PDB file of C-alpha atoms in Angstrom:
ATOM      1  CA  UNK A 175      -0.229  -0.034   0.020  1.00  0.00           C
ATOM      2  CA  UNK A 176       0.991   3.627  -0.866  1.00  0.00           C
ATOM      3  CA  UNK A 177      -0.530   6.608   1.057  1.00  0.00           C
ATOM      4  CA  UNK A 178      -2.004   9.192  -0.785  1.00  0.00           C
ATOM      5  CA  UNK A 179      -0.685  13.082  -0.375  1.00  0.00           C
ATOM      6  CA  UNK A 180      -3.837  13.658   1.687  1.00  0.00           C
ATOM      7  CA  UNK A 181      -3.055  10.774   4.029  1.00  0.00           C
ATOM      8  CA  UNK A 182       0.320  11.853   4.233  1.00  0.00           C
ATOM      9  CA  UNK A 183      -0.400  15.172   5.359  1.00  0.00           C
ATOM     10  CA  UNK A 184      -3.126  13.901   7.854  1.00  0.00           C
ATOM     11  CA  UNK A 185      -0.560  11.483   9.469  1.00  0.00           C
ATOM     12  CA  UNK A 186       2.189  13.738   9.352  1.00  0.00           C
ATOM     13  CA  UNK A 187       2.802  14.225  12.807  1.00  0.00           C
ATOM     14  CA  UNK A 188       3.077  10.416  13.008  1.00  0.00           C
ATOM     15  CA  UNK A 189       5.415   9.679  10.285  1.00  0.00           C
ATOM     16  CA  UNK A 190       7.823  12.169  11.346  1.00  0.00           C
ATOM     17  CA  UNK A 191       8.168   9.770  14.757  1.00  0.00           C
ATOM     18  CA  UNK A 192      11.307   7.723  13.941  1.00  0.00           C
ATOM     19  CA  UNK A 193       9.510   4.775  15.967  1.00  0.00           C
ATOM     20  CA  UNK A 194       6.773   5.048  13.787  1.00  0.00           C
ATOM     21  CA  UNK A 195       7.588   6.549  10.101  1.00  0.00           C
ATOM     22  CA  UNK A 196       6.239   5.789   6.854  1.00  0.00           C
ATOM     23  CA  UNK A 197       6.727   2.393   6.910  1.00  0.00           C
ATOM     24  CA  UNK A 198       4.691   1.888  10.585  1.00  0.00           C
ATOM     25  CA  UNK A 199       2.081   4.184   9.077  1.00  0.00           C
ATOM     26  CA  UNK A 200       1.337   1.859   5.863  1.00  0.00           C
ATOM     27  CA  UNK A 201       1.394  -0.962   8.312  1.00  0.00           C
ATOM     28  CA  UNK A 202      -1.431   0.810  10.450  1.00  0.00           C
ATOM     29  CA  UNK A 203      -3.321   1.216   7.320  1.00  0.00           C
ATOM     30  CA  UNK A 204      -2.785  -2.206   6.214  1.00  0.00           C
ATOM     31  CA  UNK A 205      -4.383  -3.351   9.635  1.00  0.00           C
ATOM     32  CA  UNK A 206      -7.830  -4.687  10.781  1.00  0.00           C
ATOM     33  CA  UNK A 207      -8.936  -4.120  14.280  1.00  0.00           C
ATOM     34  CA  UNK A 208     -12.053  -5.462  15.802  1.00  0.00           C
ATOM     35  CA  UNK A 209     -13.400  -3.489  18.585  1.00  0.00           C
ATOM     36  CA  UNK A 210     -15.689  -5.736  21.112  1.00  0.00           C
ATOM     37  CA  UNK A 211     -17.917  -3.314  23.263  1.00  0.00           C
ATOM     38  CA  UNK A 212     -18.549   0.351  22.303  1.00  0.00           C
ATOM     39  CA  UNK A 213     -18.790   1.344  25.791  1.00  0.00           C
ATOM     40  CA  UNK A 214     -16.325   3.345  28.370  1.00  0.00           C
ATOM     41  CA  UNK A 215     -13.043   1.579  26.727  1.00  0.00           C
ATOM     42  CA  UNK A 216     -14.384   0.988  23.317  1.00  0.00           C
ATOM     43  CA  UNK A 217     -15.465   4.696  22.690  1.00  0.00           C
ATOM     44  CA  UNK A 218     -12.091   6.356  23.403  1.00  0.00           C
ATOM     45  CA  UNK A 219     -10.368   3.487  21.979  1.00  0.00           C
ATOM     46  CA  UNK A 220     -11.939   3.965  18.627  1.00  0.00           C
ATOM     47  CA  UNK A 221     -11.363   7.705  18.529  1.00  0.00           C
ATOM     48  CA  UNK A 222      -7.561   6.878  18.809  1.00  0.00           C
ATOM     49  CA  UNK A 223      -7.652   3.633  16.498  1.00  0.00           C
ATOM     50  CA  UNK A 224      -9.213   5.860  13.959  1.00  0.00           C
ATOM     51  CA  UNK A 225      -6.972   8.795  14.547  1.00  0.00           C
ATOM     52  CA  UNK A 226      -4.002   6.558  14.118  1.00  0.00           C
ATOM     53  CA  UNK A 227      -5.296   5.615  10.671  1.00  0.00           C
ATOM     54  CA  UNK A 228      -5.923   1.981  10.947  1.00  0.00           C
ATOM     55  CA  UNK A 229      -7.486   0.735   7.632  1.00  0.00           C
ATOM     56  CA  UNK A 230     -10.444  -1.139   8.789  1.00  0.00           C
ATOM     57  CA  UNK A 231     -12.365  -1.205  11.529  1.00  0.00           C
ATOM     58  CA  UNK A 232     -15.013  -3.557  13.010  1.00  0.00           C
ATOM     59  CA  UNK A 233     -17.166  -2.335  15.537  1.00  0.00           C
ATOM     60  CA  UNK A 234     -19.678  -5.109  17.615  1.00  0.00           C
ATOM     61  CA  UNK A 235     -21.808  -4.356  20.221  1.00  0.00           C
ATOM     62  CA  UNK A 236     -25.516  -5.355  20.876  1.00  0.00           C
ATOM     63  CA  UNK A 237     -26.365  -2.487  23.079  1.00  0.00           C
ATOM     64  CA  UNK A 238     -28.282   0.809  22.806  1.00  0.00           C
ATOM     65  CA  UNK A 239     -26.890   4.124  24.130  1.00  0.00           C
ATOM     66  CA  UNK A 240     -28.550   5.581  27.136  1.00  0.00           C
ATOM     67  CA  UNK A 241     -28.207   8.793  28.467  1.00  0.00           C
ATOM     68  CA  UNK A 242     -26.044   7.672  31.661  1.00  0.00           C
ATOM     69  CA  UNK A 243     -23.524   6.223  28.908  1.00  0.00           C
ATOM     70  CA  UNK A 244     -22.672   9.956  27.838  1.00  0.00           C
ATOM     71  CA  UNK A 245     -20.560  10.453  31.166  1.00  0.00           C
ATOM     72  CA  UNK A 246     -17.971   8.370  29.860  1.00  0.00           C
ATOM     73  CA  UNK A 247     -18.246   7.130  26.502  1.00  0.00           C
ATOM     74  CA  UNK A 248     -17.304   9.974  24.284  1.00  0.00           C
ATOM     75  CA  UNK A 249     -18.451   9.281  20.966  1.00  0.00           C
ATOM     76  CA  UNK A 250     -22.361   9.645  21.643  1.00  0.00           C
ATOM     77  CA  UNK A 251     -24.013  12.930  21.962  1.00  0.00           C
ATOM     78  CA  UNK A 252     -27.627  13.433  23.167  1.00  0.00           C
ATOM     79  CA  UNK A 253     -29.330  12.441  19.750  1.00  0.00           C
ATOM     80  CA  UNK A 254     -28.033   8.749  19.855  1.00  0.00           C
ATOM     81  CA  UNK A 255     -29.894   8.281  22.936  1.00  0.00           C
ATOM     82  CA  UNK A 256     -31.791   4.920  22.210  1.00  0.00           C
ATOM     83  CA  UNK A 257     -30.042   4.125  19.151  1.00  0.00           C
ATOM     84  CA  UNK A 258     -27.867   1.212  18.659  1.00  0.00           C
ATOM     85  CA  UNK A 259     -24.091   1.920  19.738  1.00  0.00           C
ATOM     86  CA  UNK A 260     -22.701  -0.146  16.630  1.00  0.00           C
ATOM     87  CA  UNK A 261     -24.621   2.133  14.281  1.00  0.00           C
ATOM     88  CA  UNK A 262     -23.935   5.472  16.313  1.00  0.00           C
ATOM     89  CA  UNK A 263     -20.358   4.432  16.271  1.00  0.00           C
ATOM     90  CA  UNK A 264     -20.189   4.217  12.595  1.00  0.00           C
ATOM     91  CA  UNK A 265     -21.855   7.127  12.259  1.00  0.00           C
ATOM     92  CA  UNK A 266     -18.993   8.855  14.411  1.00  0.00           C
ATOM     93  CA  UNK A 267     -16.542   6.947  12.484  1.00  0.00           C
ATOM     94  CA  UNK A 268     -17.980   8.196   8.817  1.00  0.00           C
ATOM     95  CA  UNK A 269     -17.895  11.709  10.097  1.00  0.00           C
ATOM     96  CA  UNK A 270     -14.287  11.653  11.331  1.00  0.00           C
ATOM     97  CA  UNK A 271     -12.638   9.728   8.465  1.00  0.00           C
ATOM     98  CA  UNK A 272     -14.759   8.183   5.668  1.00  0.00           C
ATOM     99  CA  UNK A 273     -11.923   6.514   4.531  1.00  0.00           C
ATOM    100  CA  UNK A 274     -11.840   3.892   6.878  1.00  0.00           C
ATOM    101  CA  UNK A 275     -13.257   0.781   6.184  1.00  0.00           C
ATOM    102  CA  UNK A 276     -16.132  -0.369   8.627  1.00  0.00           C
ATOM    103  CA  UNK A 277     -18.188  -3.114   9.484  1.00  0.00           C
ATOM    104  CA  UNK A 278     -20.507  -3.592  12.173  1.00  0.00           C
ATOM    105  CA  UNK A 279     -22.028  -6.307  13.915  1.00  0.00           C
ATOM    106  CA  UNK A 280     -25.145  -5.275  16.603  1.00  0.00           C
ATOM    107  CA  UNK A 281     -26.026  -8.745  17.897  1.00  0.00           C
ATOM    108  CA  UNK A 282     -24.916 -10.422  20.959  1.00  0.00           C
ATOM    109  CA  UNK A 283     -21.550 -12.267  20.692  1.00  0.00           C
ATOM    110  CA  UNK A 284     -20.914 -15.556  22.074  1.00  0.00           C
ATOM    111  CA  UNK A 285     -18.927 -18.702  21.797  1.00  0.00           C
ATOM    112  CA  UNK A 286     -20.652 -19.622  18.470  1.00  0.00           C
ATOM    113  CA  UNK A 287     -20.325 -16.598  16.682  1.00  0.00           C
ATOM    114  CA  UNK A 288     -16.881 -15.179  17.934  1.00  0.00           C
ATOM    115  CA  UNK A 289     -14.636 -17.158  15.937  1.00  0.00           C
ATOM    116  CA  UNK A 290     -16.127 -15.579  12.750  1.00  0.00           C
ATOM    117  CA  UNK A 291     -16.230 -12.056  13.937  1.00  0.00           C
ATOM    118  CA  UNK A 292     -12.618 -12.102  14.698  1.00  0.00           C
ATOM    119  CA  UNK A 293     -10.940 -14.210  11.876  1.00  0.00           C
ATOM    120  CA  UNK A 294      -8.862 -12.278   9.798  1.00  0.00           C
ATOM    121  CA  UNK A 295      -8.181  -9.388  12.230  1.00  0.00           C
ATOM    122  CA  UNK A 296      -4.886  -8.223  12.764  1.00  0.00           C
ATOM    123  CA  UNK A 297      -5.739  -7.652  16.513  1.00  0.00           C
ATOM    124  CA  UNK A 298      -9.037  -7.319  18.845  1.00  0.00           C
ATOM    125  CA  UNK A 299      -9.661  -5.010  21.256  1.00  0.00           C
ATOM    126  CA  UNK A 300     -12.285  -6.437  23.613  1.00  0.00           C
ATOM    127  CA  UNK A 301     -13.674  -3.829  26.335  1.00  0.00           C
ATOM    128  CA  UNK A 302     -16.715  -5.770  27.491  1.00  0.00           C
ATOM    129  CA  UNK A 303     -17.986  -5.895  30.892  1.00  0.00           C
ATOM    130  CA  UNK A 304     -18.251  -9.604  31.628  1.00  0.00           C
ATOM    131  CA  UNK A 305     -16.535 -12.729  31.578  1.00  0.00           C
ATOM    132  CA  UNK A 306     -18.434 -14.808  29.576  1.00  0.00           C
ATOM    133  CA  UNK A 307     -18.242 -12.616  26.558  1.00  0.00           C
ATOM    134  CA  UNK A 308     -14.076 -12.076  27.287  1.00  0.00           C
ATOM    135  CA  UNK A 309     -13.440 -15.751  27.762  1.00  0.00           C
ATOM    136  CA  UNK A 310     -15.451 -16.247  24.466  1.00  0.00           C
ATOM    137  CA  UNK A 311     -13.521 -13.520  22.627  1.00  0.00           C
ATOM    138  CA  UNK A 312     -10.463 -14.841  24.079  1.00  0.00           C
ATOM    139  CA  UNK A 313     -10.981 -18.445  23.142  1.00  0.00           C
ATOM    140  CA  UNK A 314     -12.300 -17.240  19.443  1.00  0.00           C
ATOM    141  CA  UNK A 315      -8.588 -15.116  18.965  1.00  0.00           C
ATOM    142  CA  UNK A 316      -6.685 -18.418  20.068  1.00  0.00           C
ATOM    143  CA  UNK A 317      -8.527 -20.903  17.741  1.00  0.00           C
ATOM    144  CA  UNK A 318      -8.140 -18.094  14.855  1.00  0.00           C
ATOM    145  CA  UNK A 319      -4.434 -17.186  15.566  1.00  0.00           C
ATOM    146  CA  UNK A 320      -5.535 -13.748  16.100  1.00  0.00           C
ATOM    147  CA  UNK A 321      -3.870 -11.520  19.183  1.00  0.00           C
ATOM    148  CA  UNK A 322      -5.899  -9.920  21.631  1.00  0.00           C
ATOM    149  CA  UNK A 323      -5.915  -6.357  23.423  1.00  0.00           C
ATOM    150  CA  UNK A 324      -8.227  -6.789  26.588  1.00  0.00           C
ATOM    151  CA  UNK A 325      -9.190  -3.995  28.684  1.00  0.00           C
ATOM    152  CA  UNK A 326     -11.342  -3.304  31.641  1.00  0.00           C
ATOM    153  CA  UNK A 327     -12.375  -0.723  34.452  1.00  0.00           C
ATOM    154  CA  UNK A 328     -14.260   0.088  37.454  1.00  0.00           C
ATOM    155  CA  UNK A 329     -14.573   2.927  39.941  1.00  0.00           C
ATOM    156  CA  UNK A 330     -10.801   4.351  39.816  1.00  0.00           C
ATOM    157  CA  UNK A 331      -9.147   1.514  38.502  1.00  0.00           C
ATOM    158  CA  UNK A 332      -8.251  -0.045  35.429  1.00  0.00           C
ATOM    159  CA  UNK A 333      -6.322  -2.961  33.830  1.00  0.00           C
ATOM    160  CA  UNK A 334      -4.878  -3.415  30.044  1.00  0.00           C
ATOM    161  CA  UNK A 335      -3.383  -6.821  28.837  1.00  0.00           C
ATOM    162  CA  UNK A 336      -1.787  -8.262  25.668  1.00  0.00           C
ATOM    163  CA  UNK A 337      -2.343 -11.988  24.480  1.00  0.00           C
ATOM    164  CA  UNK A 338      -1.419 -14.010  21.985  1.00  0.00           C
ATOM    165  CA  UNK A 339      -2.421 -17.444  23.373  1.00  0.00           C
ATOM    166  CA  UNK A 340      -1.960 -19.289  19.845  1.00  0.00           C
ATOM    167  CA  UNK A 341       1.773 -18.787  20.042  1.00  0.00           C
ATOM    168  CA  UNK A 342       3.377 -21.555  21.986  1.00  0.00           C
ATOM    169  CA  UNK A 343       5.091 -19.407  24.756  1.00  0.00           C
ATOM    170  CA  UNK A 344       2.584 -16.852  25.392  1.00  0.00           C
ATOM    171  CA  UNK A 345      -0.469 -17.015  27.731  1.00  0.00           C
ATOM    172  CA  UNK A 346      -4.172 -16.349  26.669  1.00  0.00           C
ATOM    173  CA  UNK A 347      -6.674 -14.536  28.703  1.00  0.00           C
ATOM    174  CA  UNK A 348      -8.303 -17.717  30.267  1.00  0.00           C
ATOM    175  CA  UNK A 349      -4.498 -18.255  31.966  1.00  0.00           C
ATOM    176  CA  UNK A 350      -5.095 -14.995  33.617  1.00  0.00           C
ATOM    177  CA  UNK A 351      -8.145 -15.527  35.193  1.00  0.00           C
ATOM    178  CA  UNK A 352      -9.224 -19.254  35.077  1.00  0.00           C
ATOM    179  CA  UNK A 353     -12.317 -20.868  34.201  1.00  0.00           C
ATOM    180  CA  UNK A 354     -14.163 -19.854  37.235  1.00  0.00           C
ATOM    181  CA  UNK A 355     -15.638 -16.833  35.012  1.00  0.00           C
ATOM    182  CA  UNK A 356     -17.875 -18.558  32.270  1.00  0.00           C
ATOM    183  CA  UNK A 357     -20.764 -16.663  33.488  1.00  0.00           C
ATOM    184  CA  UNK A 358     -22.422 -13.059  33.034  1.00  0.00           C
ATOM    185  CA  UNK A 359     -21.707 -13.023  37.050  1.00  0.00           C
ATOM    186  CA  UNK A 360     -19.309  -9.340  36.698  1.00  0.00           C
ATOM    187  CA  UNK A 361     -20.097  -6.052  38.790  1.00  0.00           C
ATOM    188  CA  UNK A 362     -21.203  -3.376  36.876  1.00  0.00           C
ATOM    189  CA  UNK A 363     -20.256   0.377  36.966  1.00  0.00           C
ATOM    190  CA  UNK A 364     -24.228   1.067  37.784  1.00  0.00           C
ATOM    191  CA  UNK A 365     -23.650  -0.946  40.750  1.00  0.00           C
ATOM    192  CA  UNK A 366     -20.021   0.457  41.728  1.00  0.00           C
ATOM    193  CA  UNK A 367     -19.806   3.405  39.698  1.00  0.00           C
ATOM    194  CA  UNK A 368     -16.909   5.044  37.264  1.00  0.00           C
ATOM    195  CA  UNK A 369     -15.148   7.933  37.063  1.00  0.00           C
ATOM    196  CA  UNK A 370     -15.277   8.983  33.473  1.00  0.00           C
ATOM    197  CA  UNK A 371     -12.143  10.142  32.980  1.00  0.00           C
ATOM    198  CA  UNK A 372     -10.920   6.814  33.924  1.00  0.00           C
ATOM    199  CA  UNK A 373     -12.458   4.868  31.188  1.00  0.00           C
ATOM    200  CA  UNK A 374     -10.788   7.435  28.829  1.00  0.00           C
ATOM    201  CA  UNK A 375      -7.181   6.873  30.725  1.00  0.00           C
ATOM    202  CA  UNK A 376      -7.900   3.024  30.155  1.00  0.00           C
ATOM    203  CA  UNK A 377      -9.296   3.486  26.819  1.00  0.00           C
ATOM    204  CA  UNK A 378      -6.582   5.332  25.235  1.00  0.00           C
ATOM    205  CA  UNK A 379      -3.781   3.082  26.793  1.00  0.00           C
ATOM    206  CA  UNK A 380      -5.905   0.108  25.391  1.00  0.00           C
ATOM    207  CA  UNK A 381      -5.647   1.674  21.755  1.00  0.00           C
ATOM    208  CA  UNK A 382      -1.741   2.850  22.322  1.00  0.00           C
ATOM    209  CA  UNK A 383      -1.132  -0.736  23.192  1.00  0.00           C
ATOM    210  CA  UNK A 384      -2.661  -2.109  20.140  1.00  0.00           C
ATOM    211  CA  UNK A 385      -0.837   0.165  17.923  1.00  0.00           C
ATOM    212  CA  UNK A 386       2.152  -1.141  19.760  1.00  0.00           C
ATOM    213  CA  UNK A 387       1.584  -4.736  19.100  1.00  0.00           C
ATOM    214  CA  UNK A 388       0.571  -3.773  15.117  1.00  0.00           C
ATOM    215  CA  UNK A 389       3.727  -1.768  15.026  1.00  0.00           C
ATOM    216  CA  UNK A 390       6.009  -4.454  16.710  1.00  0.00           C
ATOM    217  CA  UNK A 391       6.987  -6.302  13.636  1.00  0.00           C
ATOM    218  CA  UNK A 392       7.830  -2.557  11.738  1.00  0.00           C
ATOM    219  CA  UNK A 393       8.541  -0.155  14.238  1.00  0.00           C
ATOM    220  CA  UNK A 394      10.694   0.819  17.059  1.00  0.00           C
ATOM    221  CA  UNK A 395       7.919   1.280  19.975  1.00  0.00           C
ATOM    222  CA  UNK A 396       9.207  -1.638  21.155  1.00  0.00           C
ATOM    223  CA  UNK A 397       7.718  -5.527  21.576  1.00  0.00           C
ATOM    224  CA  UNK A 398       4.179  -6.284  21.823  1.00  0.00           C
ATOM    225  CA  UNK A 399       4.375  -7.319  25.396  1.00  0.00           C
ATOM    226  CA  UNK A 400       2.348 -10.328  24.928  1.00  0.00           C
ATOM    227  CA  UNK A 401       1.490 -11.861  28.638  1.00  0.00           C
ATOM    228  CA  UNK A 402       2.018  -8.360  30.280  1.00  0.00           C
ATOM    229  CA  UNK A 403      -1.207  -6.974  32.583  1.00  0.00           C
ATOM    230  CA  UNK A 404      -0.556  -3.013  33.049  1.00  0.00           C
ATOM    231  CA  UNK A 405      -2.738  -2.071  36.415  1.00  0.00           C
ATOM    232  CA  UNK A 406      -3.858   1.757  36.108  1.00  0.00           C
ATOM    233  CA  UNK A 407      -4.728   3.309  39.741  1.00  0.00           C
ATOM    234  CA  UNK A 408      -6.433   6.554  39.054  1.00  0.00           C
ATOM    235  CA  UNK A 409      -6.326   7.686  42.715  1.00  0.00           C
ATOM    236  CA  UNK A 410      -2.471   7.722  43.397  1.00  0.00           C
ATOM    237  CA  UNK A 411      -1.849   7.790  40.558  1.00  0.00           C
ATOM    238  CA  UNK A 412       0.474   5.306  38.840  1.00  0.00           C
ATOM    239  CA  UNK A 413       0.771   2.206  36.871  1.00  0.00           C
ATOM    240  CA  UNK A 414       2.362  -1.411  37.659  1.00  0.00           C
ATOM    241  CA  UNK A 415       2.847  -4.478  35.343  1.00  0.00           C
ATOM    242  CA  UNK A 416       2.984  -7.800  35.927  1.00  0.00           C
ATOM    243  CA  UNK A 417       3.978 -10.758  33.688  1.00  0.00           C
ATOM    244  CA  UNK A 418       1.438 -13.547  33.156  1.00  0.00           C
ATOM    245  CA  UNK A 419       2.974 -17.257  32.633  1.00  0.00           C
ATOM    246  CA  UNK A 420       1.271 -19.598  30.226  1.00  0.00           C
ATOM    247  CA  UNK A 421      -0.784 -22.329  32.184  1.00  0.00           C
ATOM    248  CA  UNK A 422       0.161 -25.865  30.917  1.00  0.00           C
ATOM    249  CA  UNK A 423      -3.193 -26.981  32.453  1.00  0.00           C
ATOM    250  CA  UNK A 424      -5.244 -24.173  30.318  1.00  0.00           C
ATOM    251  CA  UNK A 425      -7.886 -25.750  28.034  1.00  0.00           C
ATOM    252  CA  UNK A 426      -7.736 -23.430  25.469  1.00  0.00           C
ATOM    253  CA  UNK A 427      -4.102 -22.476  24.703  1.00  0.00           C
ATOM    254  CA  UNK A 428      -2.291 -25.708  26.355  1.00  0.00           C
ATOM    255  CA  UNK A 429      -2.294 -27.559  23.221  1.00  0.00           C
ATOM    256  CA  UNK A 430       0.107 -24.818  21.743  1.00  0.00           C
ATOM    257  CA  UNK A 431       2.731 -25.037  24.335  1.00  0.00           C
TER     258      UNK A 431
END
């Protein structure tokens, strides 16, 4: 792929970065990112992935916009209340950059549909709010040999982690959380509350980590950090990181060990 003069101008601030350059910007333009969940994490992640010039985005969410979402879900406005998030997100994307290819899926993702949704993606960014969906997406990513960027947020804390469980030496999300959460039993932000800016921090950091992973083969931002979980604290504030080993007993990815 070559970039047009208009695209070169649009992404000039990226291209002058030696860690990205023209080669890296072309790699981003060639990338296909699936965003599962277009809420507090998916909204800012979508904005910065689109701003980075990702060539194709698949938007997955079966929910509708509620007025209570507007405190943290930054792509929506009052006119979107009552409308589907996936459709509203596509409208935002069309207004922001019509040259980005976009697919949408506004049905609930489950273990049966997840593989076909993630197949062929460069990376999947999961910002959903229940373990059943997260594990279904993770298992599908392993099966389809697609890396996963998993992000979660609540109150003043967040986490962002990169997984490539299809690789022999890399864990999957199930290695991290185990098998105990194959149910929709998570606490929700409606129950616990959430600082809107905290969701923004987690979502934008997730977008940066996705870009890091996409550029790892060609750029100088460093390795993709597979198996690394970053814990974000909005009250301190600060961040710490830990490495997750591959679980040799993991029912999803142990066959690749």
